[in-house]
mmCIF file of C-alpha atoms in Angstrom:
data_model
loop_
_atom_site.group_PDB
_atom_site.id
_atom_site.type_symbol
_atom_site.label_atom_id
_atom_site.label_comp_id
_atom_site.label_asym_id
_atom_site.label_seq_id
_atom_site.Cartn_x
_atom_site.Cartn_y
_atom_site.Cartn_z
ATOM 1 C CA MET Q 1 75.534 -52.554 -30.162
ATOM 2 C CA ASP Q 2 72.836 -53.864 -32.190
ATOM 3 C CA GLU Q 3 74.047 -57.271 -31.570
ATOM 4 C CA TYR Q 4 73.985 -56.606 -27.812
ATOM 5 C CA TYR Q 5 70.561 -55.926 -27.786
ATOM 6 C CA MET Q 6 69.649 -58.489 -30.599
ATOM 7 C CA ASN Q 7 71.203 -61.106 -27.820
ATOM 8 C CA LEU Q 8 68.792 -59.994 -25.131
ATOM 9 C CA ALA Q 9 65.640 -60.423 -27.786
ATOM 10 C CA ILE Q 10 67.341 -63.856 -28.541
ATOM 11 C CA GLU Q 11 66.941 -64.698 -24.703
ATOM 12 C CA GLU Q 12 63.326 -63.476 -24.749
ATOM 13 C CA ALA Q 13 62.746 -65.935 -27.896
ATOM 14 C CA LYS Q 14 64.320 -68.955 -25.879
ATOM 15 C CA LYS Q 15 61.818 -68.285 -23.079
ATOM 16 C CA ALA Q 16 58.997 -68.888 -25.677
ATOM 17 C CA ALA Q 17 60.776 -72.172 -26.898
ATOM 18 C CA THR Q 18 60.918 -73.349 -23.395
ATOM 19 C CA ILE Q 19 57.413 -73.405 -22.889
ATOM 20 C CA GLY Q 20 56.259 -74.846 -26.303
ATOM 21 C CA GLU Q 21 55.869 -71.340 -28.211
ATOM 22 C CA VAL Q 22 57.253 -70.559 -31.597
ATOM 23 C CA PRO Q 23 60.542 -68.871 -30.592
ATOM 24 C CA ILE Q 24 60.342 -65.048 -31.348
ATOM 25 C CA GLY Q 25 61.566 -62.565 -28.962
ATOM 26 C CA ALA Q 26 61.572 -58.649 -28.956
ATOM 27 C CA ILE Q 27 63.064 -55.749 -26.870
ATOM 28 C CA ILE Q 28 62.466 -52.249 -26.777
ATOM 29 C CA VAL Q 29 65.373 -49.843 -25.915
ATOM 30 C CA HIS Q 30 64.906 -46.212 -24.801
ATOM 31 C CA LYS Q 31 67.765 -43.941 -24.208
ATOM 32 C CA ASN Q 32 70.223 -46.712 -23.780
ATOM 33 C CA GLU Q 33 67.909 -48.557 -21.238
ATOM 34 C CA VAL Q 34 65.908 -51.630 -21.982
ATOM 35 C CA ILE Q 35 62.256 -50.893 -21.175
ATOM 36 C CA ALA Q 36 60.170 -53.232 -22.293
ATOM 37 C CA ARG Q 37 60.616 -57.302 -23.243
ATOM 38 C CA GLY Q 38 57.945 -59.825 -25.104
ATOM 39 C CA TYR Q 39 58.005 -63.245 -26.386
ATOM 40 C CA ASN Q 40 55.349 -65.028 -28.391
ATOM 41 C CA LEU Q 41 52.650 -65.952 -26.279
ATOM 42 C CA ARG Q 42 49.892 -67.201 -28.556
ATOM 43 C CA GLU Q 43 49.484 -70.671 -27.555
ATOM 44 C CA THR Q 44 49.512 -69.910 -23.968
ATOM 45 C CA THR Q 45 47.388 -67.154 -23.808
ATOM 46 C CA GLN Q 46 44.891 -68.327 -26.709
ATOM 47 C CA ASN Q 47 44.990 -64.716 -28.047
ATOM 48 C CA ALA Q 48 46.105 -63.689 -31.445
ATOM 49 C CA THR Q 49 47.446 -60.330 -30.623
ATOM 50 C CA THR Q 50 50.079 -61.611 -27.986
ATOM 51 C CA HIS Q 51 53.144 -61.594 -30.460
ATOM 52 C CA ALA Q 52 56.655 -60.655 -28.937
ATOM 53 C CA GLU Q 53 56.749 -57.195 -30.863
ATOM 54 C CA LEU Q 54 52.820 -56.450 -29.621
ATOM 55 C CA LEU Q 55 53.459 -57.235 -25.990
ATOM 56 C CA ALA Q 56 56.856 -55.293 -25.906
ATOM 57 C CA ILE Q 57 55.246 -52.206 -27.247
ATOM 58 C CA GLN Q 58 52.350 -52.431 -24.804
ATOM 59 C CA GLU Q 59 54.907 -52.629 -22.066
ATOM 60 C CA ALA Q 60 56.807 -49.680 -23.376
ATOM 61 C CA CYS Q 61 53.796 -47.512 -23.895
ATOM 62 C CA ALA Q 62 52.714 -48.411 -19.927
ATOM 63 C CA LYS Q 63 56.479 -47.595 -18.887
ATOM 64 C CA ILE Q 64 56.759 -44.246 -20.894
ATOM 65 C CA GLY Q 65 53.320 -43.216 -20.378
ATOM 66 C CA SER Q 66 52.546 -42.364 -23.979
ATOM 67 C CA TRP Q 67 51.476 -44.021 -26.942
ATOM 68 C CA ARG Q 68 54.275 -42.200 -28.782
ATOM 69 C CA LEU Q 69 57.236 -44.429 -28.415
ATOM 70 C CA GLU Q 70 59.829 -41.729 -29.073
ATOM 71 C CA GLU Q 71 63.447 -42.112 -29.093
ATOM 72 C CA THR Q 72 63.330 -45.980 -28.988
ATOM 73 C CA THR Q 73 64.749 -48.792 -31.096
ATOM 74 C CA LEU Q 74 62.574 -51.970 -31.245
ATOM 75 C CA TYR Q 75 64.751 -55.261 -31.468
ATOM 76 C CA VAL Q 76 63.115 -58.497 -32.617
ATOM 77 C CA THR Q 77 64.390 -61.914 -34.078
ATOM 78 C CA LEU Q 78 62.112 -62.388 -36.839
ATOM 79 C CA GLU Q 79 60.994 -59.883 -39.449
ATOM 80 C CA PRO Q 80 57.353 -58.415 -38.136
ATOM 81 C CA CYS Q 81 54.017 -59.396 -39.419
ATOM 82 C CA PRO Q 82 51.304 -56.958 -40.632
ATOM 83 C CA MET Q 83 50.169 -56.698 -37.483
ATOM 84 C CA CYS Q 84 53.296 -55.885 -35.606
ATOM 85 C CA ALA Q 85 54.625 -53.806 -38.369
ATOM 86 C CA GLY Q 86 51.302 -51.801 -38.098
ATOM 87 C CA ALA Q 87 51.897 -51.672 -34.377
ATOM 88 C CA ILE Q 88 55.264 -50.233 -34.949
ATOM 89 C CA LEU Q 89 53.932 -47.607 -37.116
ATOM 90 C CA GLN Q 90 50.832 -46.746 -34.778
ATOM 91 C CA SER Q 91 53.453 -46.372 -32.053
ATOM 92 C CA ARG Q 92 56.029 -44.094 -34.313
ATOM 93 C CA ILE Q 93 59.181 -46.404 -33.166
ATOM 94 C CA PRO Q 94 61.536 -44.521 -35.054
ATOM 95 C CA ARG Q 95 64.073 -47.581 -35.619
ATOM 96 C CA VAL Q 96 63.356 -51.578 -35.763
ATOM 97 C CA VAL Q 97 66.126 -54.077 -36.045
ATOM 98 C CA TYR Q 98 65.475 -57.644 -36.783
ATOM 99 C CA GLY Q 99 67.310 -60.584 -37.252
ATOM 100 C CA ALA Q 100 65.864 -63.328 -39.785
ATOM 101 C CA ARG Q 101 63.648 -62.508 -42.479
ATOM 102 C CA ASP Q 102 60.289 -64.143 -42.845
ATOM 103 C CA LEU Q 103 59.593 -65.006 -46.323
ATOM 104 C CA LYS Q 104 56.003 -66.178 -45.600
ATOM 105 C CA ALA Q 105 54.621 -63.085 -43.647
ATOM 106 C CA GLY Q 106 56.839 -60.517 -43.149
ATOM 107 C CA CYS Q 107 55.938 -57.101 -44.026
ATOM 108 C CA VAL Q 108 58.983 -54.949 -43.708
ATOM 109 C CA ASP Q 109 60.928 -56.592 -46.519
ATOM 110 C CA SER Q 110 59.940 -59.684 -47.669
ATOM 111 C CA LEU Q 111 56.209 -59.430 -48.959
ATOM 112 C CA TYR Q 112 55.506 -55.519 -48.140
ATOM 113 C CA THR Q 113 57.524 -52.579 -47.055
ATOM 114 C CA LEU Q 114 54.906 -51.596 -44.777
ATOM 115 C CA LEU Q 115 57.628 -49.294 -42.622
ATOM 116 C CA ASN Q 116 58.882 -47.476 -45.320
ATOM 117 C CA ASP Q 117 55.690 -46.420 -47.050
ATOM 118 C CA ASN Q 118 55.472 -42.231 -46.910
ATOM 119 C CA ARG Q 119 51.695 -42.409 -47.381
ATOM 120 C CA PHE Q 120 51.299 -43.273 -44.112
ATOM 121 C CA ASN Q 121 52.124 -40.774 -41.244
ATOM 122 C CA HIS Q 122 55.215 -42.519 -39.940
ATOM 123 C CA VAL Q 123 58.291 -43.984 -41.764
ATOM 124 C CA CYS Q 124 60.725 -46.249 -39.731
ATOM 125 C CA GLU Q 125 64.398 -46.707 -40.193
ATOM 126 C CA VAL Q 126 65.136 -50.543 -40.582
ATOM 127 C CA THR Q 127 68.266 -52.526 -39.884
ATOM 128 C CA GLU Q 128 67.905 -56.223 -40.792
ATOM 129 C CA GLY Q 129 70.165 -59.341 -40.503
ATOM 130 C CA VAL Q 130 71.572 -58.688 -37.009
ATOM 131 C CA LEU Q 131 72.575 -62.116 -35.707
ATOM 132 C CA ALA Q 132 70.045 -63.337 -38.487
ATOM 133 C CA GLU Q 133 71.652 -66.873 -38.391
ATOM 134 C CA THR Q 134 71.234 -67.695 -34.797
ATOM 135 C CA CYS Q 135 67.624 -66.236 -34.707
ATOM 136 C CA GLY Q 136 66.706 -68.277 -37.620
ATOM 137 C CA ASN Q 137 68.213 -71.417 -36.413
ATOM 138 C CA LEU Q 138 66.137 -71.066 -33.120
ATOM 139 C CA LEU Q 139 63.124 -71.380 -35.533
ATOM 140 C CA THR Q 140 64.260 -74.109 -37.496
ATOM 141 C CA THR Q 141 65.473 -76.144 -34.729
ATOM 142 C CA PHE Q 142 61.984 -75.587 -33.047
ATOM 143 C CA PHE Q 143 59.858 -76.747 -35.883
ATOM 144 C CA ARG Q 144 62.328 -79.874 -36.664
ATOM 145 C CA GLU Q 145 61.938 -80.811 -32.816
ATOM 146 C CA LEU Q 146 57.993 -80.472 -33.197
ATOM 147 C CA ARG Q 147 58.027 -82.429 -36.066
ATOM 148 C CA MET Q 148 60.201 -85.133 -34.418
ATOM 149 C CA LYS Q 149 57.727 -85.292 -31.451
ATOM 150 C CA LYS Q 150 54.923 -85.789 -33.570
ATOM 151 C CA LYS Q 151 56.270 -88.336 -35.369
ATOM 152 C CA ASN Q 152 57.251 -90.055 -32.247
ATOM 153 C CA GLN Q 153 53.675 -89.712 -30.846
ATOM 154 C CA LYS Q 154 52.219 -91.140 -34.092
ATOM 155 C CA ARG Q 155 54.338 -94.299 -33.543
ATOM 156 C CA GLN Q 156 53.555 -94.870 -29.881
ATOM 157 C CA GLU Q 157 49.659 -94.765 -31.074
ATOM 158 C CA LEU Q 158 50.338 -97.310 -33.517
ATOM 159 C CA MET L 1 21.488 -57.841 -40.980
ATOM 160 C CA ASP L 2 24.694 -55.946 -41.704
ATOM 161 C CA GLU L 3 23.073 -52.697 -40.822
ATOM 162 C CA TYR L 4 21.711 -54.137 -37.680
ATOM 163 C CA TYR L 5 25.146 -54.994 -36.690
ATOM 164 C CA MET L 6 26.923 -51.888 -37.897
ATOM 165 C CA ASN L 7 24.618 -49.704 -35.854
ATOM 166 C CA LEU L 8 25.921 -51.633 -32.717
ATOM 167 C CA ALA L 9 29.666 -50.747 -33.822
ATOM 168 C CA ILE L 10 28.189 -47.218 -34.541
ATOM 169 C CA GLU L 11 27.132 -47.150 -30.652
ATOM 170 C CA GLU L 12 30.715 -48.034 -29.615
ATOM 171 C CA ALA L 13 32.306 -45.328 -31.701
ATOM 172 C CA LYS L 14 29.963 -42.923 -30.062
ATOM 173 C CA LYS L 15 31.048 -43.886 -26.802
ATOM 174 C CA ALA L 16 34.639 -43.009 -27.878
ATOM 175 C CA ALA L 17 33.644 -39.595 -28.940
ATOM 176 C CA THR L 18 32.084 -38.920 -25.516
ATOM 177 C CA ILE L 19 35.266 -39.207 -23.878
ATOM 178 C CA GLY L 20 37.310 -37.307 -26.457
ATOM 179 C CA GLU L 21 38.748 -40.512 -28.431
ATOM 180 C CA VAL L 22 38.589 -40.556 -32.284
ATOM 181 C CA PRO L 23 34.992 -42.296 -32.415
ATOM 182 C CA ILE L 24 35.812 -45.605 -34.089
ATOM 183 C CA GLY L 25 33.779 -48.789 -32.973
ATOM 184 C CA ALA L 26 34.009 -52.382 -33.578
ATOM 185 C CA ILE L 27 31.779 -55.388 -32.492
ATOM 186 C CA ILE L 28 32.369 -59.358 -33.119
ATOM 187 C CA VAL L 29 29.528 -61.675 -33.972
ATOM 188 C CA HIS L 30 29.573 -65.379 -33.483
ATOM 189 C CA LYS L 31 26.971 -67.409 -34.568
ATOM 190 C CA ASN L 32 24.547 -64.372 -34.368
ATOM 191 C CA GLU L 33 25.781 -63.306 -30.936
ATOM 192 C CA VAL L 34 27.707 -60.438 -30.217
ATOM 193 C CA ILE L 35 30.651 -61.835 -28.649
ATOM 194 C CA ALA L 36 33.068 -58.503 -28.251
ATOM 195 C CA ARG L 37 32.669 -54.843 -28.301
ATOM 196 C CA GLY L 38 35.516 -52.108 -28.724
ATOM 197 C CA TYR L 39 35.935 -48.675 -29.175
ATOM 198 C CA ASN L 40 39.257 -46.687 -29.752
ATOM 199 C CA LEU L 41 40.927 -45.707 -26.303
ATOM 200 C CA ARG L 42 44.281 -44.657 -27.439
ATOM 201 C CA GLU L 43 44.255 -41.317 -25.752
ATOM 202 C CA THR L 44 42.918 -42.653 -22.593
ATOM 203 C CA THR L 45 45.031 -45.388 -22.422
ATOM 204 C CA GLN L 46 48.100 -44.167 -23.854
ATOM 205 C CA ASN L 47 48.517 -47.232 -25.631
ATOM 206 C CA ALA L 48 49.260 -47.348 -29.189
ATOM 207 C CA THR L 49 47.501 -50.807 -29.555
ATOM 208 C CA THR L 50 44.255 -49.988 -28.054
ATOM 209 C CA HIS L 51 42.000 -49.540 -31.419
ATOM 210 C CA ALA L 52 38.400 -50.551 -31.481
ATOM 211 C CA GLU L 53 39.432 -53.816 -33.449
ATOM 212 C CA LEU L 54 42.359 -54.902 -31.611
ATOM 213 C CA LEU L 55 40.398 -54.574 -28.151
ATOM 214 C CA ALA L 56 37.533 -56.538 -29.758
ATOM 215 C CA ILE L 57 39.754 -59.387 -31.018
ATOM 216 C CA GLN L 58 41.519 -59.370 -27.711
ATOM 217 C CA GLU L 59 37.961 -59.971 -25.894
ATOM 218 C CA ALA L 60 36.604 -62.385 -28.676
ATOM 219 C CA CYS L 61 39.511 -64.592 -28.119
ATOM 220 C CA ALA L 62 39.128 -64.412 -24.431
ATOM 221 C CA LYS L 63 35.504 -65.466 -24.699
ATOM 222 C CA ILE L 64 35.925 -68.275 -27.459
ATOM 223 C CA GLY L 65 38.863 -69.353 -25.360
ATOM 224 C CA SER L 66 40.932 -69.631 -28.688
ATOM 225 C CA TRP L 67 43.061 -67.447 -30.895
ATOM 226 C CA ARG L 68 41.382 -68.809 -33.726
ATOM 227 C CA LEU L 69 38.064 -66.574 -34.272
ATOM 228 C CA GLU L 70 36.255 -69.081 -36.572
ATOM 229 C CA GLU L 71 32.947 -68.470 -37.727
ATOM 230 C CA THR L 72 32.712 -64.464 -36.511
ATOM 231 C CA THR L 73 32.241 -61.452 -38.410
ATOM 232 C CA LEU L 74 33.887 -58.245 -37.489
ATOM 233 C CA TYR L 75 31.735 -54.981 -37.769
ATOM 234 C CA VAL L 76 33.931 -51.896 -37.674
ATOM 235 C CA THR L 77 32.836 -48.290 -38.691
ATOM 236 C CA LEU L 78 36.245 -47.364 -40.514
ATOM 237 C CA GLU L 79 38.503 -49.344 -42.717
ATOM 238 C CA PRO L 80 41.210 -51.058 -40.748
ATOM 239 C CA CYS L 81 44.698 -49.921 -40.542
ATOM 240 C CA PRO L 82 47.754 -52.154 -41.381
ATOM 241 C CA MET L 83 47.827 -53.180 -37.536
ATOM 242 C CA CYS L 84 44.085 -54.211 -37.141
ATOM 243 C CA ALA L 85 44.177 -55.563 -40.931
ATOM 244 C CA GLY L 86 47.191 -57.916 -39.797
ATOM 245 C CA ALA L 87 45.299 -58.489 -36.115
ATOM 246 C CA ILE L 88 42.242 -59.910 -38.483
ATOM 247 C CA LEU L 89 44.738 -62.125 -40.260
ATOM 248 C CA GLN L 90 46.209 -63.326 -37.280
ATOM 249 C CA SER L 91 42.981 -64.172 -35.590
ATOM 250 C CA ARG L 92 41.562 -65.971 -38.671
ATOM 251 C CA ILE L 93 38.480 -63.665 -38.886
ATOM 252 C CA PRO L 94 36.681 -65.086 -41.972
ATOM 253 C CA ARG L 95 34.232 -61.982 -42.653
ATOM 254 C CA VAL L 96 34.958 -58.137 -42.035
ATOM 255 C CA VAL L 97 32.364 -55.528 -42.648
ATOM 256 C CA TYR L 98 33.243 -51.841 -42.647
ATOM 257 C CA GLY L 99 31.397 -48.476 -42.659
ATOM 258 C CA ALA L 100 33.708 -45.794 -44.157
ATOM 259 C CA ARG L 101 36.675 -45.848 -46.381
ATOM 260 C CA ASP L 102 40.084 -44.542 -44.477
ATOM 261 C CA LEU L 103 41.801 -43.125 -47.790
ATOM 262 C CA LYS L 104 44.898 -41.959 -45.888
ATOM 263 C CA ALA L 105 45.619 -45.542 -43.613
ATOM 264 C CA GLY L 106 43.092 -48.289 -44.880
ATOM 265 C CA CYS L 107 44.837 -51.271 -45.539
ATOM 266 C CA VAL L 108 41.738 -53.277 -46.579
ATOM 267 C CA ASP L 109 40.825 -51.411 -50.044
ATOM 268 C CA SER L 110 42.357 -47.928 -49.964
ATOM 269 C CA LEU L 111 46.328 -48.314 -49.509
ATOM 270 C CA TYR L 112 46.895 -52.024 -49.565
ATOM 271 C CA THR L 113 44.460 -55.031 -49.751
ATOM 272 C CA LEU L 114 46.020 -56.957 -46.839
ATOM 273 C CA LEU L 115 43.025 -59.256 -46.236
ATOM 274 C CA ASN L 116 42.973 -60.216 -49.638
ATOM 275 C CA ASP L 117 46.508 -61.451 -50.225
ATOM 276 C CA ASN L 118 46.912 -65.357 -50.901
ATOM 277 C CA ARG L 119 50.589 -65.198 -50.029
ATOM 278 C CA PHE L 120 49.449 -65.005 -46.333
ATOM 279 C CA ASN L 121 47.851 -67.955 -44.727
ATOM 280 C CA HIS L 122 44.405 -66.483 -44.371
ATOM 281 C CA VAL L 123 42.210 -64.635 -46.593
ATOM 282 C CA CYS L 124 39.291 -62.701 -45.376
ATOM 283 C CA GLU L 125 35.806 -61.817 -47.088
ATOM 284 C CA VAL L 126 35.241 -58.043 -47.137
ATOM 285 C CA THR L 127 31.898 -56.251 -47.227
ATOM 286 C CA GLU L 128 32.845 -52.372 -47.353
ATOM 287 C CA GLY L 129 30.296 -49.294 -47.370
ATOM 288 C CA VAL L 130 27.527 -50.329 -44.789
ATOM 289 C CA LEU L 131 26.226 -47.113 -43.032
ATOM 290 C CA ALA L 132 29.438 -45.553 -44.583
ATOM 291 C CA GLU L 133 27.707 -41.951 -44.529
ATOM 292 C CA THR L 134 26.796 -42.257 -40.739
ATOM 293 C CA CYS L 135 30.072 -43.913 -39.807
ATOM 294 C CA GLY L 136 32.142 -41.170 -41.818
ATOM 295 C CA ASN L 137 29.850 -38.226 -40.423
ATOM 296 C CA LEU L 138 30.762 -39.361 -37.007
ATOM 297 C CA LEU L 139 34.472 -38.673 -37.803
ATOM 298 C CA THR L 140 34.051 -35.493 -39.722
ATOM 299 C CA THR L 141 31.768 -34.006 -37.031
ATOM 300 C CA PHE L 142 34.430 -35.091 -34.386
ATOM 301 C CA PHE L 143 37.489 -33.248 -35.931
ATOM 302 C CA ARG L 144 35.297 -30.315 -36.837
ATOM 303 C CA GLU L 145 34.141 -29.955 -33.270
ATOM 304 C CA LEU L 146 37.892 -30.357 -32.200
ATOM 305 C CA ARG L 147 39.252 -27.907 -34.560
ATOM 306 C CA MET L 148 36.690 -25.181 -33.192
ATOM 307 C CA LYS L 149 37.471 -25.915 -29.296
ATOM 308 C CA LYS L 150 41.130 -25.465 -30.550
ATOM 309 C CA LYS L 151 40.295 -22.147 -32.233
ATOM 310 C CA ASN L 152 38.068 -20.882 -29.234
ATOM 311 C CA GLN L 153 41.093 -21.886 -26.586
ATOM 312 C CA LYS L 154 43.397 -19.896 -28.827
ATOM 313 C CA ARG L 155 41.041 -16.861 -28.443
ATOM 314 C CA GLN L 156 40.621 -17.063 -24.727
ATOM 315 C CA GLU L 157 44.671 -17.149 -24.693
ATOM 316 C CA LEU L 158 45.051 -13.978 -26.526
#
């Protein structure tokens, strides 16, 4: 079931890639129903907070009508950053499933384990590595193509 | 000058208190101009992400037209939580000034020092303790009054 939902998060990530955004996608499931979706929109919106997870959390709060997202699972293609890990704690999401690790900024396993610190008033169950290769490949392909585009642009400018 | 701007953040926090929200306020200054204001709206909006800092950051991005909040200072009455500290990193705010420490969830000095970790792609200058007593008193008074209200309610119910 985790793979099924992660595939939906991957679909969101692909939407980001088609508009030139770093491909990261998220969905939130509440009692077996997908109640929110989000993909990274930082460049489009020029708003630093429009990460996939944050957008999905905001939509889920609106759907449920509560800042407490009880009985939900958040699926996201990349390990959450400090802002999104913090938003997961703030919204009391009980379970997070992510795909690829983010060794540079991940705050669930890589740099910090913010979702598993019992000094906070919420601790979150985490499953990592679901369709990790597919999730990671989306990112490496995106950045490879971006580098190629920039190279070609430079060549045309010479 | 820090005290002058912190007083404006305190004014925001007071607005929160008047509508029953935990009194935390923030402002963002860009080249000596206040470009964004925010106060905690979690209960009113039933949205877990509507902390003072996040609202101010979103407004500042819209004002400047960029997710990079260069040459800004964020003033906030309470030490930021992980979500807001993360949003400060994401928006590349160069300087943060806060009032009271948050020993339970603060991620700038108390539980973590997220704004001063050079593994992230941004490090932030921090000044703490500006009008700390006033900022802290706002919170202790708010929670004391809340407890009294609840006690009185219980008495009336008996």
